[in-house]
């Protein structure tokens, strides 16, 4: 993910604008090396409180604990990943004119996708971050090393902190990104952390894959 690549790509069919609700505006991240080209394609039909068609039970992964009841919508302010030593304020991410998700402007900060669910509310909330930036490590440089059972904490504007337990970590080729699998409808509060992965093409300033962390909310403080 990079400055000039402020959009993301996912596989799948094009969906009429009337059916595109607010959640995962294309979260396959393109070039992550600080420069490069970008491209985008509309996401599947989703809603701000659910996700794309098709459901997933809470705690579907091997690292899941007991799912906590979903909260009301509240803007997230900070994400922390204790096992990685990550603590980041959150930029607010929206959509470009073509419907693709924007990416964080600061490589040291992650960003929350505002049109989708908030972390802690029902559905797959999305937080994205750069893995590198012009050859330097960025906020999600070690994201792919997370393991099932690790935790992610999100502080919210309402004063509550939602704790998510990692269910699984996957790496997908960008050209074969399973949009519906990653952003399908949930009946619980889920979280998706997204960055680039795979091999880096220095000539194209492009990573071949995306890393996606799947997590479910297991606690509220």
Coordinates of C-alpha atoms in Angstrom, one line a residue:
X1 CA 0.0 0.0 0.0
X2 CA 1.4 3.4 -0.9
X3 CA 0.8 7.1 -1.3
X4 CA -0.1 7.0 -4.9
X5 CA -2.0 3.7 -4.6
X6 CA -4.9 5.1 -2.5
X7 CA -7.3 2.4 -3.6
X8 CA -7.7 -1.4 -3.4
X9 CA -8.6 -4.3 -5.6
X10 CA -10.7 -7.4 -5.1
X11 CA -11.8 -10.2 -7.4
X12 CA -15.5 -10.8 -8.2
X13 CA -18.2 -9.3 -10.3
X14 CA -19.2 -5.6 -10.5
X15 CA -22.2 -4.7 -8.4
X16 CA -24.7 -2.0 -9.2
X17 CA -24.2 1.1 -7.2
X18 CA -27.6 0.8 -5.6
X19 CA -26.6 -2.5 -4.1
X20 CA -23.3 -1.3 -2.7
X21 CA -23.8 -0.4 0.9
X22 CA -21.2 0.9 3.3
X23 CA -18.9 -1.8 4.4
X24 CA -15.7 -3.1 2.7
X25 CA -15.1 -0.7 -0.2
X26 CA -12.6 -3.0 -1.8
X27 CA -10.0 -3.9 0.6
X28 CA -7.5 -5.7 -1.5
X29 CA -4.6 -3.3 -1.1
X30 CA -2.5 -2.5 -4.2
X31 CA 1.1 -1.3 -4.2
X32 CA 2.6 -1.0 -0.7
X33 CA 6.1 0.2 -1.3
X34 CA 5.6 4.0 -1.4
X35 CA 4.8 4.5 -5.0
X36 CA 3.1 2.7 -7.9
X37 CA -0.1 2.3 -9.8
X38 CA -3.5 1.5 -8.4
X39 CA -6.7 0.1 -9.5
X40 CA -10.1 -0.7 -8.0
X41 CA -13.3 -2.6 -8.4
X42 CA -16.5 -2.2 -6.5
X43 CA -17.1 -4.5 -3.5
X44 CA -20.0 -6.9 -3.0
X45 CA -23.3 -5.7 -1.7
X46 CA -22.9 -5.0 2.1
X47 CA -24.4 -3.1 4.9
X48 CA -22.9 -1.0 7.7
X49 CA -24.1 -3.4 10.3
X50 CA -23.4 -6.7 8.6
X51 CA -21.3 -7.4 5.5
X52 CA -21.5 -9.2 2.2
X53 CA -23.9 -12.0 1.6
X54 CA -23.2 -15.3 3.4
X55 CA -22.7 -15.7 7.1
X56 CA -20.0 -16.8 9.5
X57 CA -20.5 -18.0 13.0
X58 CA -18.7 -16.1 15.8
X59 CA -15.3 -17.6 16.7
X60 CA -15.0 -19.6 13.5
X61 CA -11.2 -19.9 13.8
X62 CA -9.0 -22.0 15.9
X63 CA -8.0 -19.1 18.2
X64 CA -11.4 -17.9 19.0
X65 CA -12.7 -17.5 22.5
X66 CA -16.2 -16.9 23.7
X67 CA -17.8 -14.2 21.5
X68 CA -18.9 -11.0 23.3
X69 CA -22.2 -9.3 22.6
X70 CA -22.0 -6.7 19.9
X71 CA -22.0 -3.0 20.9
X72 CA -23.7 0.0 19.5
X73 CA -21.8 2.0 16.8
X74 CA -19.0 4.2 18.2
X75 CA -16.0 5.7 16.4
X76 CA -12.7 3.9 17.0
X77 CA -9.8 6.0 18.2
X78 CA -6.9 3.7 18.7
X79 CA -5.8 0.2 17.8
X80 CA -3.3 -1.8 19.8
X81 CA -1.7 -5.2 19.1
X82 CA 0.2 -6.1 22.3
X83 CA 2.1 -9.1 20.8
X84 CA 3.6 -6.8 18.0
X85 CA 4.1 -3.7 20.2
X86 CA 1.8 -1.8 17.9
X87 CA -0.3 1.2 19.2
X88 CA -1.7 3.5 16.6
X89 CA -4.2 6.3 16.5
X90 CA -6.6 5.7 13.6
X91 CA -7.1 7.8 10.5
X92 CA -10.5 7.8 9.0
X93 CA -10.7 6.1 5.6
X94 CA -13.5 6.7 3.1
X95 CA -14.0 6.1 -0.6
X96 CA -12.6 7.6 -3.8
X97 CA -15.0 8.6 -6.6
X98 CA -14.8 5.1 -8.0
X99 CA -16.0 3.6 -4.8
X100 CA -12.6 2.2 -3.7
X101 CA -11.3 2.6 -0.2
X102 CA -8.7 5.3 0.5
X103 CA -5.6 4.3 2.4
X104 CA -3.8 5.9 5.4
X105 CA -1.8 9.0 4.5
X106 CA 0.6 8.5 7.4
X107 CA 2.6 5.2 7.1
X108 CA 2.9 5.1 10.9
X109 CA -0.8 5.1 11.4
X110 CA -3.5 2.6 10.6
X111 CA -6.9 3.6 9.4
X112 CA -10.5 2.6 10.0
X113 CA -12.9 2.3 7.1
X114 CA -15.7 4.7 8.2
X115 CA -18.6 3.5 5.9
X116 CA -18.5 0.0 7.4
X117 CA -19.2 -1.3 10.9
X118 CA -17.3 0.2 13.8
X119 CA -15.0 -2.1 15.7
X120 CA -17.3 -3.7 18.4
X121 CA -20.5 -3.3 16.4
X122 CA -22.0 -6.2 14.5
X123 CA -20.2 -7.0 11.2
X124 CA -16.7 -7.1 9.8
X125 CA -15.1 -3.8 10.8
X126 CA -12.0 -3.1 8.7
X127 CA -8.7 -1.5 9.8
X128 CA -6.0 -1.2 7.1
X129 CA -2.4 -0.1 7.3
X130 CA 0.8 0.0 5.3
X131 CA 3.4 -2.7 5.5
X132 CA 6.3 -0.6 4.1
X133 CA 6.6 3.0 2.8
X134 CA 9.3 4.0 0.3
X135 CA 11.5 1.1 1.6
X136 CA 10.9 1.7 5.3
X137 CA 8.9 -0.4 7.7
X138 CA 5.4 0.9 8.4
X139 CA 2.7 0.3 11.0
X140 CA 1.6 -3.2 9.9
X141 CA 5.1 -4.5 9.0
X142 CA 4.7 -7.5 11.2
X143 CA 1.0 -8.1 10.8
X144 CA 1.5 -11.5 9.1
X145 CA 3.3 -12.9 12.1
X146 CA 0.1 -12.7 14.3
X147 CA -1.2 -16.1 15.4
X148 CA -4.5 -17.5 16.4
X149 CA -5.2 -16.5 20.0
X150 CA -3.3 -13.2 19.8
X151 CA -5.4 -10.2 20.8
X152 CA -6.2 -6.8 19.3
X153 CA -7.6 -3.9 21.3
X154 CA -9.6 -1.0 19.9
X155 CA -10.4 2.0 22.0
X156 CA -13.7 3.7 21.1
X157 CA -15.1 7.1 21.4
X158 CA -17.7 5.9 23.9
X159 CA -15.0 5.1 26.4
X160 CA -15.1 1.3 25.8
X161 CA -12.3 -0.9 24.7
X162 CA -13.2 -3.8 22.5
X163 CA -10.8 -6.8 22.7
X164 CA -10.7 -9.1 19.6
X165 CA -9.1 -12.5 19.5
X166 CA -7.4 -13.6 16.3
X167 CA -9.2 -16.5 14.7
X168 CA -6.8 -17.0 11.8
X169 CA -4.4 -15.2 9.5
X170 CA -4.5 -15.7 5.7
X171 CA -2.5 -14.5 2.7
X172 CA -4.2 -14.2 -0.7
X173 CA -2.9 -13.4 -4.2
X174 CA -4.3 -10.0 -5.1
X175 CA -5.6 -11.3 -8.4
X176 CA -7.6 -14.1 -6.6
X177 CA -8.7 -12.2 -3.5
X178 CA -11.9 -13.9 -2.1
X179 CA -13.9 -10.7 -1.3
X180 CA -17.0 -12.5 -0.2
X181 CA -15.1 -14.9 2.1
X182 CA -13.2 -12.0 3.8
X183 CA -16.1 -9.6 4.1
X184 CA -19.2 -11.8 4.3
X185 CA -22.0 -11.1 6.7
X186 CA -21.5 -11.7 10.4
X187 CA -23.9 -12.2 13.3
X188 CA -21.3 -10.9 15.7
X189 CA -18.6 -8.2 16.1
X190 CA -15.7 -9.1 13.9
X191 CA -12.5 -7.3 12.8
X192 CA -10.4 -7.5 9.7
X193 CA -6.9 -6.2 9.7
X194 CA -5.5 -5.8 6.2
X195 CA -2.1 -5.0 4.7
X196 CA 0.1 -6.1 1.8
X197 CA 2.2 -9.3 1.7
X198 CA 4.0 -11.7 -0.6
X199 CA 6.9 -10.8 -2.8
X200 CA 7.7 -7.1 -3.4
X201 CA 8.4 -6.1 -7.0
X202 CA 10.8 -3.2 -6.7
X203 CA 10.3 -2.1 -10.3
X204 CA 6.6 -1.9 -10.1
X205 CA 6.5 -1.0 -6.4
X206 CA 4.0 -3.7 -5.9
X207 CA 3.3 -6.5 -3.5
X208 CA 1.7 -9.7 -4.9
X209 CA -0.5 -10.6 -2.0
X210 CA -2.7 -9.3 0.8
X211 CA -2.5 -10.4 4.4
X212 CA -5.8 -10.5 6.2
X213 CA -6.2 -11.1 9.9
X214 CA -9.6 -12.4 11.0
X215 CA -10.7 -11.7 14.6
X216 CA -13.8 -11.8 16.7
X217 CA -14.6 -9.6 19.7
X218 CA -14.2 -11.6 22.9
X219 CA -14.2 -8.9 25.6
X220 CA -15.3 -5.3 26.4
X221 CA -13.8 -3.1 29.1

